[in-house]
PDB file of C-alpha atoms in Angstrom:
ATOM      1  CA  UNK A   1       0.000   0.000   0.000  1.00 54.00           C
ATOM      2  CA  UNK A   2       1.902   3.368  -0.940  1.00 72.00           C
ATOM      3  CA  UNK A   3       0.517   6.743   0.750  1.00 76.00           C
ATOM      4  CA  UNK A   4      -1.435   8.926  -0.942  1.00 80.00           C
ATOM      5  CA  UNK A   5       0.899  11.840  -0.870  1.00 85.00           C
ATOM      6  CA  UNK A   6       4.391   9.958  -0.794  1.00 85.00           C
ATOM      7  CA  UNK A   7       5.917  11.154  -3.956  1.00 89.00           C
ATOM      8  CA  UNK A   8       4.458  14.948  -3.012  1.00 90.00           C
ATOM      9  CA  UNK A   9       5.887  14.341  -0.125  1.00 91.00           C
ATOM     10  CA  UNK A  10       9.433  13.090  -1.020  1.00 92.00           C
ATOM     11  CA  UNK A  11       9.899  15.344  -3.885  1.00 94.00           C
ATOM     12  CA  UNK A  12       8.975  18.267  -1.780  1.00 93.00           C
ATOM     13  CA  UNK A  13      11.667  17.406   0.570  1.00 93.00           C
ATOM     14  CA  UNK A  14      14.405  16.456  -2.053  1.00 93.00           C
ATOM     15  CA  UNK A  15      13.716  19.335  -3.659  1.00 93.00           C
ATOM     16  CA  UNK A  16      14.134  21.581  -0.789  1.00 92.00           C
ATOM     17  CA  UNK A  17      17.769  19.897  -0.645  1.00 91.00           C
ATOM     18  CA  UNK A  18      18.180  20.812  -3.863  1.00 90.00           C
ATOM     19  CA  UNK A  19      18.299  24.373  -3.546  1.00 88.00           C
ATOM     20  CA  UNK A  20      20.072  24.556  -0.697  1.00 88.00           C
ATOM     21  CA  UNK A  21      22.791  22.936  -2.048  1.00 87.00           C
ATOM     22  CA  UNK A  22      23.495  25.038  -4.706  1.00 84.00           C
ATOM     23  CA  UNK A  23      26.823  26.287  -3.978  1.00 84.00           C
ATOM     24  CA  UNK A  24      28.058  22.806  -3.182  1.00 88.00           C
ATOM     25  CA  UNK A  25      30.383  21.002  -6.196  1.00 89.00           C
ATOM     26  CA  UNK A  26      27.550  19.348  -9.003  1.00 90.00           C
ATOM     27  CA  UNK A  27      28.692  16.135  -8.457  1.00 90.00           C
ATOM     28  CA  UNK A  28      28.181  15.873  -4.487  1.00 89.00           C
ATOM     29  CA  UNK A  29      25.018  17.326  -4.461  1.00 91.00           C
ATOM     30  CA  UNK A  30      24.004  14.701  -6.715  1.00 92.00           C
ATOM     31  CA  UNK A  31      25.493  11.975  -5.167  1.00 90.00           C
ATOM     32  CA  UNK A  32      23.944  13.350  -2.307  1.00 91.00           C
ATOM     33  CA  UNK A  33      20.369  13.259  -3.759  1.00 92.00           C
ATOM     34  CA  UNK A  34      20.651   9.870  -5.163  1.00 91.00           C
ATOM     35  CA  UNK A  35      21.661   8.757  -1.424  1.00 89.00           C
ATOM     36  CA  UNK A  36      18.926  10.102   0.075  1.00 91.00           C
ATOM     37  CA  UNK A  37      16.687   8.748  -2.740  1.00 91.00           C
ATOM     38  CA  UNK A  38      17.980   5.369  -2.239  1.00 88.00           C
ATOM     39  CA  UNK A  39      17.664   5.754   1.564  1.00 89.00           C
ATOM     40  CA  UNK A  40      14.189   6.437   1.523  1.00 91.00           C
ATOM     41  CA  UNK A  41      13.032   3.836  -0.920  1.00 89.00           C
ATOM     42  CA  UNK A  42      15.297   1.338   1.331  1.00 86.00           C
ATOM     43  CA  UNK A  43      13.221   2.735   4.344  1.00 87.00           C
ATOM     44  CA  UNK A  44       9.737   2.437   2.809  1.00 88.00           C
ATOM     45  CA  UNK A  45      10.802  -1.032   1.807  1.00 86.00           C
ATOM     46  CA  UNK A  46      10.907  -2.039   5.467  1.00 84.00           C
ATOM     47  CA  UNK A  47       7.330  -0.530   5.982  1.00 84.00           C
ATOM     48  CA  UNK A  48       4.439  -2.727   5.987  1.00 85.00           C
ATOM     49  CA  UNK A  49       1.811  -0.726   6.078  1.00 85.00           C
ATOM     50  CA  UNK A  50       2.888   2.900   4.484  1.00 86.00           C
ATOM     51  CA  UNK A  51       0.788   6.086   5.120  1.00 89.00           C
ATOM     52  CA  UNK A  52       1.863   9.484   4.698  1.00 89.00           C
ATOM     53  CA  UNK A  53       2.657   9.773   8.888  1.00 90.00           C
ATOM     54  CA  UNK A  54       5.409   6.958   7.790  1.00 91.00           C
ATOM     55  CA  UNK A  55       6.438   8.916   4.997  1.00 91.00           C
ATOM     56  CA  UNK A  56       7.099  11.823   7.123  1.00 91.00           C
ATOM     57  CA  UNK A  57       8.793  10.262   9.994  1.00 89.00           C
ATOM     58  CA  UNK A  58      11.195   8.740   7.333  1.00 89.00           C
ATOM     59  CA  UNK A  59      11.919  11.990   6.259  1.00 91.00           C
ATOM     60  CA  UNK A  60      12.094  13.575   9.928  1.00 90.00           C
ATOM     61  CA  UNK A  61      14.941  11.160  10.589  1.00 89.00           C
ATOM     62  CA  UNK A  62      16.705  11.721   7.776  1.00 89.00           C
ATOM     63  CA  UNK A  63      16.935  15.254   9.552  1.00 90.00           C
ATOM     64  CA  UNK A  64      16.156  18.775   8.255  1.00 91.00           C
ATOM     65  CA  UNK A  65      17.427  19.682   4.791  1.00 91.00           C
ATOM     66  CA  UNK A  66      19.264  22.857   6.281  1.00 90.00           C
ATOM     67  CA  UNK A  67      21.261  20.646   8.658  1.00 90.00           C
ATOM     68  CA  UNK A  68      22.179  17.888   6.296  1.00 90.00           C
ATOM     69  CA  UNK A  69      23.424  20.520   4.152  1.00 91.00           C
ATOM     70  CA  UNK A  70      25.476  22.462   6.272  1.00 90.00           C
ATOM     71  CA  UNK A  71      26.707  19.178   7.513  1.00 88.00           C
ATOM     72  CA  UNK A  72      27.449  18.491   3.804  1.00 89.00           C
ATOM     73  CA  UNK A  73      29.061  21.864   3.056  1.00 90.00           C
ATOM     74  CA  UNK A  74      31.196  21.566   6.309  1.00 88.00           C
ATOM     75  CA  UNK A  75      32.256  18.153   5.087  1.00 85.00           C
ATOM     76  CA  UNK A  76      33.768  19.511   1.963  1.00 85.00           C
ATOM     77  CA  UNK A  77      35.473  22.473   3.785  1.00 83.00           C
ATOM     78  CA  UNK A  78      33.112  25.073   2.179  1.00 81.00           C
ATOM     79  CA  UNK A  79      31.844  28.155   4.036  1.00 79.00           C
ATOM     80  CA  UNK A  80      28.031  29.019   4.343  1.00 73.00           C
ATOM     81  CA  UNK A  81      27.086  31.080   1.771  1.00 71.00           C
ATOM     82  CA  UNK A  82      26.683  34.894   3.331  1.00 70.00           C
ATOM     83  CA  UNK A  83      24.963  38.183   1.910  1.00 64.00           C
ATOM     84  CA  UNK A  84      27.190  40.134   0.153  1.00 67.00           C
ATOM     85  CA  UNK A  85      27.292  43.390   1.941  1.00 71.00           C
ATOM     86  CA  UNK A  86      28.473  46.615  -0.295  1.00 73.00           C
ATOM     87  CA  UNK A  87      31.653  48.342   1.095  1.00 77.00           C
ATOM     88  CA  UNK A  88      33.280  51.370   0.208  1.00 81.00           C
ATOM     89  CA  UNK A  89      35.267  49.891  -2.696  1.00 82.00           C
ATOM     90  CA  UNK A  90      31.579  49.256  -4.879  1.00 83.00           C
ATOM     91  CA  UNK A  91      30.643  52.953  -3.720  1.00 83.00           C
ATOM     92  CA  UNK A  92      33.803  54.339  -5.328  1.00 84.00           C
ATOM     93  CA  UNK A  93      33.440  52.072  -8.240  1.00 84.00           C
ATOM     94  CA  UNK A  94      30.187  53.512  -8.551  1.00 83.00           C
ATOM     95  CA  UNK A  95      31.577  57.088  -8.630  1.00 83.00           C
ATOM     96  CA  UNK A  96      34.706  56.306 -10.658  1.00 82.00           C
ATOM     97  CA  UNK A  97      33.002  54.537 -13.499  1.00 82.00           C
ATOM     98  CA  UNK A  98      31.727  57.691 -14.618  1.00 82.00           C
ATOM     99  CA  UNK A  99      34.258  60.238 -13.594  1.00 82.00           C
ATOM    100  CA  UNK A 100      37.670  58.207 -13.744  1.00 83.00           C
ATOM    101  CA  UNK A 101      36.825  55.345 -16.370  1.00 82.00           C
ATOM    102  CA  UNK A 102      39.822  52.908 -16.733  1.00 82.00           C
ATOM    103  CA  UNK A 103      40.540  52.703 -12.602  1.00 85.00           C
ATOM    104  CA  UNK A 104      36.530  52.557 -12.161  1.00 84.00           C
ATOM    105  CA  UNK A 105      36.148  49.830 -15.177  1.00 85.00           C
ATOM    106  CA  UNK A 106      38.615  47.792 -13.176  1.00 87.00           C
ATOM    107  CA  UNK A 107      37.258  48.023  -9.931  1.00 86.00           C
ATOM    108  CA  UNK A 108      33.771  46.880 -11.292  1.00 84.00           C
ATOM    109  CA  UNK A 109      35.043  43.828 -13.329  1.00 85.00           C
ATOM    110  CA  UNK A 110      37.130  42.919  -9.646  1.00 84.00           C
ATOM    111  CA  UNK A 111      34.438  43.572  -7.436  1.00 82.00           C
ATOM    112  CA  UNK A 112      31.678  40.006  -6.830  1.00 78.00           C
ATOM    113  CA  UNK A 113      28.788  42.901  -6.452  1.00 78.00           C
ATOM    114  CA  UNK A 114      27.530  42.885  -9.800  1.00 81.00           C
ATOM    115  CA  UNK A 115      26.561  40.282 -12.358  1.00 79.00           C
ATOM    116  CA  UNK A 116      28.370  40.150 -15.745  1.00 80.00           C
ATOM    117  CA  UNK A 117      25.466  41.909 -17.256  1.00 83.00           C
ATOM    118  CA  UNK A 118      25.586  45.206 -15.188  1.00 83.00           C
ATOM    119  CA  UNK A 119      29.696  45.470 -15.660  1.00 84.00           C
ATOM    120  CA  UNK A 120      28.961  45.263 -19.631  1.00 84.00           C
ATOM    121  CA  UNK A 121      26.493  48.248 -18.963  1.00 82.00           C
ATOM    122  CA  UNK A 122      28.998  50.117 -16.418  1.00 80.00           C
ATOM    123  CA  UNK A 123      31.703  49.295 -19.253  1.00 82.00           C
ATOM    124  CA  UNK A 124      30.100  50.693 -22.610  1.00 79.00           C
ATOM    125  CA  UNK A 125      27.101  52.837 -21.574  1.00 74.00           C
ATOM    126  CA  UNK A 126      29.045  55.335 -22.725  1.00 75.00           C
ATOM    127  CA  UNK A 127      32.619  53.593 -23.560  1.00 76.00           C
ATOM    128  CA  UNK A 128      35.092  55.655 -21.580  1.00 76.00           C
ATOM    129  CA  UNK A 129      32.327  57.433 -18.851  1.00 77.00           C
ATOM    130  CA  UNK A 130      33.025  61.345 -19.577  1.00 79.00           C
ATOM    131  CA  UNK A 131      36.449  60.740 -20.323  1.00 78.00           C
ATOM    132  CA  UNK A 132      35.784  58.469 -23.511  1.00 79.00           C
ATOM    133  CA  UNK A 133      33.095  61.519 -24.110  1.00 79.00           C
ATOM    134  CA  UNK A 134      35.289  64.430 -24.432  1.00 80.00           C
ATOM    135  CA  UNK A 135      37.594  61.608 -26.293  1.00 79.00           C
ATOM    136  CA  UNK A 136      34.884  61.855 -28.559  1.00 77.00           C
ATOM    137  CA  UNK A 137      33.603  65.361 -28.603  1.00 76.00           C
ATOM    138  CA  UNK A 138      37.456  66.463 -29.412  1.00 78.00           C
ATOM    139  CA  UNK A 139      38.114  63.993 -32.078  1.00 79.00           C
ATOM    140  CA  UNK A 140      34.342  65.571 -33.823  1.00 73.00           C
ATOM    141  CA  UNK A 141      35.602  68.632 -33.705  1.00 72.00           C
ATOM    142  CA  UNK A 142      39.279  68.685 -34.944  1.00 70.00           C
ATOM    143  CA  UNK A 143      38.098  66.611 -37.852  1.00 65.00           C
ATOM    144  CA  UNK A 144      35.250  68.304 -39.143  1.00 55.00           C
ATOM    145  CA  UNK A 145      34.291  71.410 -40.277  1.00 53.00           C
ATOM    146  CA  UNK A 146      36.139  72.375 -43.934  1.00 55.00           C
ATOM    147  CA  UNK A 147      35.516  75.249 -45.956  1.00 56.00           C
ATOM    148  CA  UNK A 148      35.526  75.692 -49.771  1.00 60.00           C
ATOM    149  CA  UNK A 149      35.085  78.415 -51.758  1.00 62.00           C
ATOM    150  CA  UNK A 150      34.643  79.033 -55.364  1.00 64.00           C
ATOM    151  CA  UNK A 151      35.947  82.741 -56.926  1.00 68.00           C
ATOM    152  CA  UNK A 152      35.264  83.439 -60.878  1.00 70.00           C
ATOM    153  CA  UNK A 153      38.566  84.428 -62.803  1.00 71.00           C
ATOM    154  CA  UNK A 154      38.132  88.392 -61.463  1.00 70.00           C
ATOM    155  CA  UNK A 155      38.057  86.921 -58.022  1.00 68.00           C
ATOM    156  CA  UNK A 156      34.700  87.473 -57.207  1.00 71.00           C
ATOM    157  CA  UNK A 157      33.290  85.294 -54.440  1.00 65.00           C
ATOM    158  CA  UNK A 158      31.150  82.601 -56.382  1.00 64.00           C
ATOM    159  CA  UNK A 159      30.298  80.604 -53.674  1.00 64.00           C
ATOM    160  CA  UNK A 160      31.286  79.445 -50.393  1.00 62.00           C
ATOM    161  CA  UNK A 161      30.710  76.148 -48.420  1.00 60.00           C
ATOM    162  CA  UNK A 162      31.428  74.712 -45.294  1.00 55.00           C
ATOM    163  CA  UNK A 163      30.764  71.069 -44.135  1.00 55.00           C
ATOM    164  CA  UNK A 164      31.235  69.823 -40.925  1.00 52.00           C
ATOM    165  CA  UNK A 165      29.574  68.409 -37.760  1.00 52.00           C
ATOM    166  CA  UNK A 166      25.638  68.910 -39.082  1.00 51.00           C
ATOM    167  CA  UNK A 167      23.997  71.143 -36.711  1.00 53.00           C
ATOM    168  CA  UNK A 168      21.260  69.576 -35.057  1.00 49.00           C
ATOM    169  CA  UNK A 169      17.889  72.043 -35.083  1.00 52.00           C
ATOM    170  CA  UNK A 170      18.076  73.815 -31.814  1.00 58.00           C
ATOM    171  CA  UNK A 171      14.770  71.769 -30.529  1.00 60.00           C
ATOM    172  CA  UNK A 172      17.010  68.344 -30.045  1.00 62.00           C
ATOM    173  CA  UNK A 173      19.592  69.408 -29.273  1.00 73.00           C
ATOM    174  CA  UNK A 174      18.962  69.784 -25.620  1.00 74.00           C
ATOM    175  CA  UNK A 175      17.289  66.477 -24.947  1.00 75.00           C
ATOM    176  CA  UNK A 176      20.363  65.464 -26.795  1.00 77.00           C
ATOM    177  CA  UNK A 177      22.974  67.118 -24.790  1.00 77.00           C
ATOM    178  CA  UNK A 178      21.558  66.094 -21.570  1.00 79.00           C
ATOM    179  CA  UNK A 179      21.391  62.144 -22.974  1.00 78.00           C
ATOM    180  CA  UNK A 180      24.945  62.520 -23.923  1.00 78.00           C
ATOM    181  CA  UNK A 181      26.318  63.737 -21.012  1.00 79.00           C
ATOM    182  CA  UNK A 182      24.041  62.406 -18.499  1.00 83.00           C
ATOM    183  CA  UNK A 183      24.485  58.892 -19.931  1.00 83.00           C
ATOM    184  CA  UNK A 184      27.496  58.320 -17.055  1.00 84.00           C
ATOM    185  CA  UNK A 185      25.480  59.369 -14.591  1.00 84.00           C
ATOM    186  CA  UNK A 186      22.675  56.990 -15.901  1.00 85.00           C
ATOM    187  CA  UNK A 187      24.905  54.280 -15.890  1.00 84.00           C
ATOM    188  CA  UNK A 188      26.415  54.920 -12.804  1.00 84.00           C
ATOM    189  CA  UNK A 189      22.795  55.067 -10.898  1.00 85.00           C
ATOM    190  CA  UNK A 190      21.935  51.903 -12.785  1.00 84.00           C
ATOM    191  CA  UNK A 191      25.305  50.185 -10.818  1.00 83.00           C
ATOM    192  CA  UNK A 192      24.209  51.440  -7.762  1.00 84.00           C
ATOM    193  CA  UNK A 193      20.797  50.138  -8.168  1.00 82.00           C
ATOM    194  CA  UNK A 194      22.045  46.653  -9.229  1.00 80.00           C
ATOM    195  CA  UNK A 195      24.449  45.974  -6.517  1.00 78.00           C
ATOM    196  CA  UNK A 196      23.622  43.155  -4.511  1.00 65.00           C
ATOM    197  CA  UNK A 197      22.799  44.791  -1.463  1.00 58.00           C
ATOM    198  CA  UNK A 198      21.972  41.780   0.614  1.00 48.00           C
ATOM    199  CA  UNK A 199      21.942  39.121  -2.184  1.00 53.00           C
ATOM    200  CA  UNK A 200      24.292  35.920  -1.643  1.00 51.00           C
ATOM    201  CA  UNK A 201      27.218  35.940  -3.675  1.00 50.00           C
ATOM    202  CA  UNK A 202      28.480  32.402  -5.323  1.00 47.00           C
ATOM    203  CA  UNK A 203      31.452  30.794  -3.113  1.00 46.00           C
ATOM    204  CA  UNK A 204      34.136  30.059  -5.413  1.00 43.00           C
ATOM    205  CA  UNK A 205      34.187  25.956  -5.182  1.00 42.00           C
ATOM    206  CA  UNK A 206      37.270  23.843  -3.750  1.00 38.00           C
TER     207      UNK A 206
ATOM    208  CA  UNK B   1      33.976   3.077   9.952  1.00 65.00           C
ATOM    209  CA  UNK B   2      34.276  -0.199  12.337  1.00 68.00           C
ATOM    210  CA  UNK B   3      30.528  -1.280  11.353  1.00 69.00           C
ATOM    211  CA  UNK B   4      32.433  -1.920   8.461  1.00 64.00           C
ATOM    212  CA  UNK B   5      35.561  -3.578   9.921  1.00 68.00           C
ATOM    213  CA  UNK B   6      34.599  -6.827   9.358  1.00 66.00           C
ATOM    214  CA  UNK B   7      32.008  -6.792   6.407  1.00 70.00           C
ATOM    215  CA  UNK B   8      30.883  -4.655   3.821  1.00 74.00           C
ATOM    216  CA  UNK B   9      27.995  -2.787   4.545  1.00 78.00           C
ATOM    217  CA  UNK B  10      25.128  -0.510   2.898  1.00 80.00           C
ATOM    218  CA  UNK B  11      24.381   2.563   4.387  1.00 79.00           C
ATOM    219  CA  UNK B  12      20.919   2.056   5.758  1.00 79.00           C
ATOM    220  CA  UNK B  13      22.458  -1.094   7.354  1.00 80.00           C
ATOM    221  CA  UNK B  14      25.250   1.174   9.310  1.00 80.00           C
ATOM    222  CA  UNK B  15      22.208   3.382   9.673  1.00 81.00           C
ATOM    223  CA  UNK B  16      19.853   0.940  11.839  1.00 78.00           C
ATOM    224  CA  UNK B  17      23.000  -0.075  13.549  1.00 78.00           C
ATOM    225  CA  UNK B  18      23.629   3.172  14.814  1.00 80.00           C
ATOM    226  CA  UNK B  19      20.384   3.650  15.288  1.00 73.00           C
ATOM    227  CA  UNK B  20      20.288   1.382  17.903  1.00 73.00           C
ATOM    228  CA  UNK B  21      22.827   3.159  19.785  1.00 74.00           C
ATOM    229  CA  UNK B  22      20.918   5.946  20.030  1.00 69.00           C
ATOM    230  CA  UNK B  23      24.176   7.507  18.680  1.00 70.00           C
ATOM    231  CA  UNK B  24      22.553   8.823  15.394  1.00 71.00           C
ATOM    232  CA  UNK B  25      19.971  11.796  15.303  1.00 71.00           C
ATOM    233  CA  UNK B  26      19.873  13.334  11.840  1.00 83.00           C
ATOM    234  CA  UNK B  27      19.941  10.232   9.532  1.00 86.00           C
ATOM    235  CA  UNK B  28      20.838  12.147   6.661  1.00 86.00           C
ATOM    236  CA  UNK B  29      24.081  13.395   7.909  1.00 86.00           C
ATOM    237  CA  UNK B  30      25.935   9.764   7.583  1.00 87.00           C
ATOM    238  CA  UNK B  31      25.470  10.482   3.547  1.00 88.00           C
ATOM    239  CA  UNK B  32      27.929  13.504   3.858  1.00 88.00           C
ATOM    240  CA  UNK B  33      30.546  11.562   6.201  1.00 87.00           C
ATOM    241  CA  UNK B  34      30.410   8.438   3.726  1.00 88.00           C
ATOM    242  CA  UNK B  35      31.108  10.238   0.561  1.00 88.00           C
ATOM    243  CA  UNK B  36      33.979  12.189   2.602  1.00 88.00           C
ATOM    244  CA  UNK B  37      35.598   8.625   4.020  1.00 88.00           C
ATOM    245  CA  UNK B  38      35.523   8.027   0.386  1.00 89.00           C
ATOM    246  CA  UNK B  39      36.927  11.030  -1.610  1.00 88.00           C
ATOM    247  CA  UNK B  40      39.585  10.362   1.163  1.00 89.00           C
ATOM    248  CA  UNK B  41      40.077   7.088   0.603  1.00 89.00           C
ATOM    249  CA  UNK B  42      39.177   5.498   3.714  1.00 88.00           C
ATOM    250  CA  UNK B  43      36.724   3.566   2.392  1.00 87.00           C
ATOM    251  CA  UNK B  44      35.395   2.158  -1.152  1.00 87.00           C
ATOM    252  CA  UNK B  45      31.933   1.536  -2.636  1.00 85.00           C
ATOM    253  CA  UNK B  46      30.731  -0.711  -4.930  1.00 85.00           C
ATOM    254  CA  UNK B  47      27.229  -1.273  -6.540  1.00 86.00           C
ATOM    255  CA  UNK B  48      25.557  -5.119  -5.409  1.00 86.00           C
ATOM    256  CA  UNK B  49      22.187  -6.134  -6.628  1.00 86.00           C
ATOM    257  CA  UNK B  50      19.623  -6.303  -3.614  1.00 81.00           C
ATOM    258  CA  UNK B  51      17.505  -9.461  -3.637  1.00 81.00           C
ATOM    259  CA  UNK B  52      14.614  -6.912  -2.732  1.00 76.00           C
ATOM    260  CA  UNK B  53      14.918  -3.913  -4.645  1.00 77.00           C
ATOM    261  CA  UNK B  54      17.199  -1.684  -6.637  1.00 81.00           C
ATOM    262  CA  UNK B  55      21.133  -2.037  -6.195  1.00 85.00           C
ATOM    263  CA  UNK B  56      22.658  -0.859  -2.949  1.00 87.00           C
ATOM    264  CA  UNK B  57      25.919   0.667  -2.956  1.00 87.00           C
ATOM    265  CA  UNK B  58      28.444  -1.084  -0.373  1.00 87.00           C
ATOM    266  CA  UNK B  59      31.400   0.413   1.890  1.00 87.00           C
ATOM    267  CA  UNK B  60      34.259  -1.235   2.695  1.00 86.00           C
ATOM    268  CA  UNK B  61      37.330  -0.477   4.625  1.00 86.00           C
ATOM    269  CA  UNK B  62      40.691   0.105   2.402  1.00 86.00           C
ATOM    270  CA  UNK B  63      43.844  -0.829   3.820  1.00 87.00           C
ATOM    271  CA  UNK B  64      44.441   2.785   4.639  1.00 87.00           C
ATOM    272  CA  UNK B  65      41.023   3.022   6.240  1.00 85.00           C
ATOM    273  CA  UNK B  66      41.784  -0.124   8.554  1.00 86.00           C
ATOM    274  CA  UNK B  67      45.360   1.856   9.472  1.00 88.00           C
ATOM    275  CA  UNK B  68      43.156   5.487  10.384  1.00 87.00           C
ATOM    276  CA  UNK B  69      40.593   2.903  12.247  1.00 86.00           C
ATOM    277  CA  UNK B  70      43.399   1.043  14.328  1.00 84.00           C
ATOM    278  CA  UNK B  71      44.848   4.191  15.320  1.00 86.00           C
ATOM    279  CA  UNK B  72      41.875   5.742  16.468  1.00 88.00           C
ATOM    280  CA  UNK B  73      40.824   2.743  18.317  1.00 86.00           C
ATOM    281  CA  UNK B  74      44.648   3.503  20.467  1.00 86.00           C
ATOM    282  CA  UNK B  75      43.662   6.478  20.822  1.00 89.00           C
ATOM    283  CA  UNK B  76      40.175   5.810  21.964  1.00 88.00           C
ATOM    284  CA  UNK B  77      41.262   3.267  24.528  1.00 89.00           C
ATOM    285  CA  UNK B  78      44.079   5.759  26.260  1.00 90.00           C
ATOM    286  CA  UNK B  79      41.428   8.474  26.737  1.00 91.00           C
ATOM    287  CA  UNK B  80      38.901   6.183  27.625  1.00 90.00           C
ATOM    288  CA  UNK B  81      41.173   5.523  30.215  1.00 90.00           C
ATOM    289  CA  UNK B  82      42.204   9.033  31.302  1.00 90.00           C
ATOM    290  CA  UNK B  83      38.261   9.742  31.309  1.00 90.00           C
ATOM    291  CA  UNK B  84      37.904   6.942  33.818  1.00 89.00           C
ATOM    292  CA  UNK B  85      40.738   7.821  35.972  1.00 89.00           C
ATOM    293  CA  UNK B  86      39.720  10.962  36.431  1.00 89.00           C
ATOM    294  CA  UNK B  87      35.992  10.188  37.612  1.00 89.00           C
ATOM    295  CA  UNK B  88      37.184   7.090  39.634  1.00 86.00           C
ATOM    296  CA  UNK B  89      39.479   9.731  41.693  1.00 83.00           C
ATOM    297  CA  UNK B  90      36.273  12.197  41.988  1.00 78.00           C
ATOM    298  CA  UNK B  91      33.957   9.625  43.047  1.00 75.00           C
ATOM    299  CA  UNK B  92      37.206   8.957  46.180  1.00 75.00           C
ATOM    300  CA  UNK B  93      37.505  12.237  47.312  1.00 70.00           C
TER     301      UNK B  93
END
């Protein structure tokens, strides 16, 4: 006779294993699984009459997932996974990624805080903070901006033509010029939002 | 590891051993210690078919495992010893 909620019951707990084994090495948490799978089917085995009260005292001796882990993580020599708590070093990360690009770019690539994702942002949105902008802005305006003209054989002033850096209408160019040169500070309030505050942080694995 | 001194075991057999005892509160946690003994080499596993069910996975002792066992079973005896001493000579004064 099987209980009516054993597999609910043992998949439930399993899976609550499961997750908190995450930071443990693949392989032991699955060997780890598959021995407790194996134990309880051994257990039930012995049962003769199963109902879902056997079920759970199987389980309750087996002991609560959060101890078996730690006693698992302890076993392997790994630490407890803590909440990453922001220090000074992310704050001036924060503040150099804008304002001193190259030291701040290195900083956030070093520092566990942020995911991948959010140092590609704090890296290119825009590339070089306002240092890679006036990079830019300098580079625009050395290289544009020529003047022709065009005299008849007297030398009378034909025509006359400049090219260079189009000239926005005057209506976009503010939206523009505050996207431009806000996008640092964007970016940098975007870091500060994504930091982990309080979020666990992956132990590197023996 | 000496429920395993003389024959290979499974680990629900150490576990109702030990359960006897009263020595063993969180079932679960013997998994851990097992696969440890192993990685270290103190014991071995292999698969056996089960006459009732699906295979069970044995230990056994390895030779190094029967030197760590030996030597703890030294040093179990001299502070089993101490320990005694020591109450013998409170229960006197």
């Amino acid at each position: 006779m099987s209980a009516p909620h054993a597999d609910q019951l043992i998949e439930g707990y399993l899976a609550r294993l499961n997750d908190l084994a995450t930071d443990l090495p693949k392989s032991a948490r699955r060997e780890l699984i598959d021995d407790m799978r194996s134990h309880i089917a051994e257990a039930r085995a012995r049962e003769s009459a199963e109902t879902d009260a056997t079920i759970l005292n199987i389980l309750d001796r087996l002991g609560e997932p959060g101890i078996v882990i730690a006693d698992a993580r302890e076993r392997l020599g790994l630490k407890a996974p803590r909440p990453y708590r922001a220090g000074l070093l992310d704050v001036a990360t924060v503040i150099l990624v804008p304002f001193f690009w190259p030291v701040g770019v290195i900083l956030l690539w070093m520092s566990p805080a942020w995911h991948w994702r959010d140092k590609l942002v704090g890296t290119l949105v825009p590339p070089g903070g306002y240092m890679g902008l006036s990079v830019i802005f300098l580079a625009a305006s050395t290289q544009g901006g020529s003047c022709s003209t065009v005299r008849d054989q007297a030398g009378h002033l034909l025509s006359s033509s400049c090219t260079g850096p189009a000239e926005l209408p005057g209506i976009l160019d503010v939206p523009l010029a505050i996207l431009v040169f806000g996008s640092p500070l964007i970016s940098a309030a975007y870091l500060a939002l994504r930091l982990r505050w309080g979020r666990p942080v992956q132990v590197a694995v023996a | 590891m000496a429920l395993v001194w003389e024959t290979p075991r499974y680990a629900f057999e150490m576990i109702e051993a030990l359960g006897k005892t009263g020595m063993l509160t969180t079932e679960g946690t013997l998994y851990p210690l097992l696969s440890r003994l192993r990685r270290d080499g103190l014991v071995k596993t292999e698969w056996r078919e089960s006459s009732d069910g699906p295979p069970r996975r044995y230990y056994e002792l390895t030779a190094e495992g029967r030197r760590a066992l030996a030597a703890f079973k030294n040093e179990w005896t001299s502070f089993r010893a101490a320990v005694d001493g020591i109450l013998q000579e409170a229960k006197r004064s």
